[in-house]
């Protein structure tokens, strides 16, 4: 058992939440003493119900309930908040901090999964670099990346990939930045109608893993960090989402 605020103070410092413009950290307050934390990608009712059944005192997610603006506690949002309060379950969420962290973040984890070398910051969002770009040595076939990441692949660039840019989640609008960076492949979570023609005209490969699927990595890495540093039970709960 450990105090909630002890864990949160450490994680807030680790992820440097002060650098990002949104609300990160504790979003819904529950019990102070923590025996078990459930981890998941998104703060949904399905995850909360599973967390209650698992006996969790806290839920930690990548996508939280509260972003930049306050909401009225009504509708779907209200029911989610009410469920947490009723069951005395804390909710702590880390969005951009868990995208951009150089070791635990979604993009750092994906870069490691792809074996990228000479990694540098990439992908500017609200003045902050949240992704990474790196080299592939030796160059590998684009089919290798398509199989590895199991996403929707647009093959319009070099067959041999030497440089990859990655920004998890809904970052298909950063394709232009990947083109400017000279990437052979851009990896993200989402896609839109214009992506295909932009890839054709710029001769770049593109993989959309699915927003959810591209962002399971950071929260799992955070779970392992907490498991290693604190005497608290942890569990990742997958709520599958193809989008």
XYZ file of C-alpha atoms in Angstrom:
243
model
C 0.000 0.000 0.000
C 1.243 3.490 -0.853
C -0.079 7.026 -0.741
C -1.689 8.235 -3.969
C 0.045 11.599 -3.851
C 3.472 9.989 -3.527
C 3.031 8.130 -6.808
C 1.499 11.091 -8.603
C 4.234 13.489 -7.510
C 6.844 11.124 -8.936
C 4.993 10.497 -12.221
C 4.225 14.183 -12.732
C 7.928 14.957 -12.367
C 9.012 11.991 -14.499
C 6.741 12.987 -17.387
C 7.399 16.716 -16.936
C 3.717 17.611 -17.112
C 4.412 21.331 -16.680
C 5.664 21.528 -20.286
C 2.314 20.661 -21.880
C -0.730 22.946 -22.165
C -3.468 20.465 -21.204
C -4.545 19.083 -17.836
C -2.458 16.044 -16.865
C -2.211 14.119 -13.603
C -5.050 13.583 -11.147
C -8.425 14.254 -12.784
C -10.859 12.563 -10.391
C -10.016 12.147 -6.714
C -10.651 8.888 -4.874
C -9.085 7.108 -1.914
C -5.648 8.201 -0.692
C -4.140 4.774 -0.018
C -3.412 2.728 -3.119
C -3.094 -1.052 -3.259
C -3.815 -1.626 -6.948
C -3.634 0.473 -10.120
C -5.333 -0.459 -13.386
C -3.814 0.946 -16.581
C -5.582 1.530 -19.897
C -5.422 3.662 -23.018
C -8.643 5.643 -22.649
C -10.812 6.766 -19.739
C -14.067 4.998 -20.652
C -16.910 3.486 -18.665
C -15.927 0.020 -19.878
C -12.429 0.460 -18.454
C -13.806 1.870 -15.192
C -16.168 -1.094 -14.726
C -13.332 -3.531 -15.377
C -11.151 -1.626 -12.915
C -13.814 -1.865 -10.227
C -14.147 -5.614 -10.792
C -10.366 -5.927 -10.579
C -10.341 -4.143 -7.207
C -8.440 -1.072 -8.384
C -8.001 2.013 -6.224
C -6.684 4.045 -9.147
C -6.961 4.069 -12.927
C -4.160 5.527 -15.021
C -4.772 6.282 -18.696
C -3.283 8.041 -21.689
C -6.544 9.669 -22.800
C -8.257 11.308 -19.840
C -11.642 12.892 -19.205
C -10.514 16.496 -18.861
C -8.589 18.311 -21.575
C -8.196 22.083 -21.811
C -11.699 23.255 -20.995
C -14.060 22.454 -18.152
C -17.222 20.501 -19.001
C -20.588 20.316 -17.337
C -20.919 17.080 -15.377
C -23.722 15.722 -17.554
C -24.284 13.025 -20.182
C -21.559 10.483 -20.887
C -18.959 12.662 -19.179
C -21.123 13.004 -16.074
C -21.813 9.296 -15.824
C -18.111 8.486 -16.048
C -17.199 10.981 -13.329
C -20.073 9.833 -11.121
C -19.020 6.182 -11.417
C -15.482 6.980 -10.284
C -16.637 9.121 -7.361
C -19.258 6.600 -6.263
C -16.650 3.842 -6.187
C -13.888 5.994 -4.659
C -11.550 5.334 -7.613
C -8.856 7.820 -8.601
C -8.285 8.729 -12.247
C -4.902 10.039 -13.373
C -4.202 10.672 -17.046
C -1.159 11.656 -19.076
C -1.720 12.673 -22.683
C 1.031 14.654 -24.459
C 3.564 13.909 -21.690
C 3.111 10.199 -22.430
C 3.458 10.763 -26.173
C 6.706 12.695 -26.019
C 8.688 11.109 -23.156
C 12.080 9.991 -24.538
C 11.953 6.545 -22.892
C 8.457 5.675 -21.695
C 6.469 7.562 -24.331
C 4.382 6.026 -27.093
C 6.691 7.351 -29.787
C 9.921 6.345 -28.073
C 8.512 2.869 -27.532
C 7.441 2.616 -31.187
C 10.846 3.840 -32.335
C 12.454 1.104 -30.243
C 10.008 -1.487 -31.611
C 11.074 -0.535 -35.145
C 14.762 -0.547 -34.202
C 15.392 3.063 -35.206
C 18.850 4.564 -34.726
C 20.109 8.131 -34.289
C 16.710 9.201 -33.009
C 15.828 12.904 -32.914
C 12.718 14.869 -31.872
C 10.095 15.320 -34.593
C 6.495 16.405 -35.051
C 5.634 19.847 -33.710
C 2.275 20.226 -31.977
C 1.431 23.491 -30.187
C 5.118 24.354 -30.264
C 6.214 21.035 -28.725
C 7.934 18.119 -30.487
C 5.978 15.018 -29.540
C 7.353 12.392 -31.961
C 10.665 11.097 -33.203
C 12.514 10.508 -36.462
C 15.265 7.962 -36.847
C 17.361 5.932 -39.254
C 17.022 2.299 -40.266
C 20.416 0.568 -40.459
C 20.588 -1.476 -42.561
C 17.615 -0.390 -44.667
C 14.630 -2.745 -44.515
C 11.752 -3.560 -46.874
C 8.546 -1.587 -46.335
C 6.709 -4.918 -46.074
C 8.693 -5.621 -42.923
C 7.237 -2.540 -41.247
C 3.712 -3.298 -42.461
C 3.891 -6.758 -40.907
C 5.523 -5.522 -37.711
C 2.989 -2.759 -37.025
C -0.102 -4.536 -38.377
C -1.748 -1.359 -39.632
C -3.186 0.073 -42.842
C -0.264 0.519 -45.215
C 0.035 2.979 -48.075
C 3.054 1.928 -50.123
C 3.984 4.858 -52.342
C 7.595 5.424 -51.360
C 10.915 3.576 -51.500
C 10.815 -0.194 -51.185
C 13.848 0.009 -48.904
C 13.146 2.202 -45.886
C 16.078 4.189 -44.521
C 14.366 6.899 -42.460
C 11.172 6.739 -40.373
C 9.143 9.457 -38.648
C 6.625 8.439 -35.979
C 3.887 10.299 -34.099
C 1.279 8.113 -32.421
C -2.443 8.816 -32.261
C -4.351 11.224 -34.498
C -1.357 12.703 -36.279
C -2.038 12.070 -39.966
C -2.006 15.859 -40.386
C 1.734 15.746 -39.605
C 2.404 13.852 -42.852
C 3.669 17.091 -44.372
C 6.246 17.413 -41.610
C 7.431 13.863 -42.319
C 7.811 14.724 -46.008
C 9.831 17.839 -45.132
C 12.037 15.728 -42.852
C 12.891 13.420 -45.769
C 11.307 10.332 -44.230
C 10.713 7.228 -46.338
C 7.933 6.159 -43.972
C 5.566 7.992 -41.646
C 3.945 5.959 -38.867
C 0.933 7.240 -36.942
C -2.440 6.076 -35.662
C -5.022 7.750 -37.916
C -5.615 8.458 -41.612
C -7.877 10.560 -43.810
C -8.959 10.733 -47.450
C -6.201 13.056 -48.613
C -3.375 10.883 -47.245
C -3.229 8.546 -50.243
C -2.730 11.241 -52.863
C -0.277 13.179 -50.710
C 1.783 10.002 -50.316
C 1.677 9.318 -54.065
C 2.762 12.819 -54.968
C 5.518 12.955 -52.342
C 6.670 9.328 -52.823
C 6.443 8.406 -49.143
C 5.152 5.296 -47.364
C 2.522 5.626 -44.641
C 1.197 3.312 -41.925
C -1.908 4.013 -39.837
C -1.916 1.603 -36.889
C -5.213 2.832 -35.459
C -5.242 5.615 -32.871
C -5.809 3.230 -29.951
C -3.374 0.572 -31.158
C -0.572 3.100 -31.614
C -0.924 4.284 -28.016
C -0.912 1.137 -25.897
C 2.878 1.306 -25.606
C 3.372 4.328 -23.380
C 0.830 3.414 -20.734
C 2.251 -0.118 -20.559
C 5.762 1.298 -20.137
C 4.503 3.584 -17.359
C 2.909 0.567 -15.684
C 6.216 -1.284 -15.716
C 7.975 1.759 -14.253
C 5.505 1.937 -11.354
C 5.670 -1.820 -10.826
C 9.449 -1.591 -10.535
C 9.541 1.395 -8.172
C 6.540 0.867 -5.893
C 5.029 -1.951 -3.876
C 1.657 -1.777 -5.568
C -0.281 -4.268 -7.692
C -0.665 -3.286 -11.343
C -2.765 -4.560 -14.248
C -3.215 -3.449 -17.865
C -6.773 -3.814 -19.148
C -7.257 -3.813 -22.905
C -10.526 -2.386 -24.238
C -10.032 -3.164 -27.951
C -10.716 -0.322 -30.359
C -9.966 -0.536 -34.118
C -10.047 3.244 -34.573
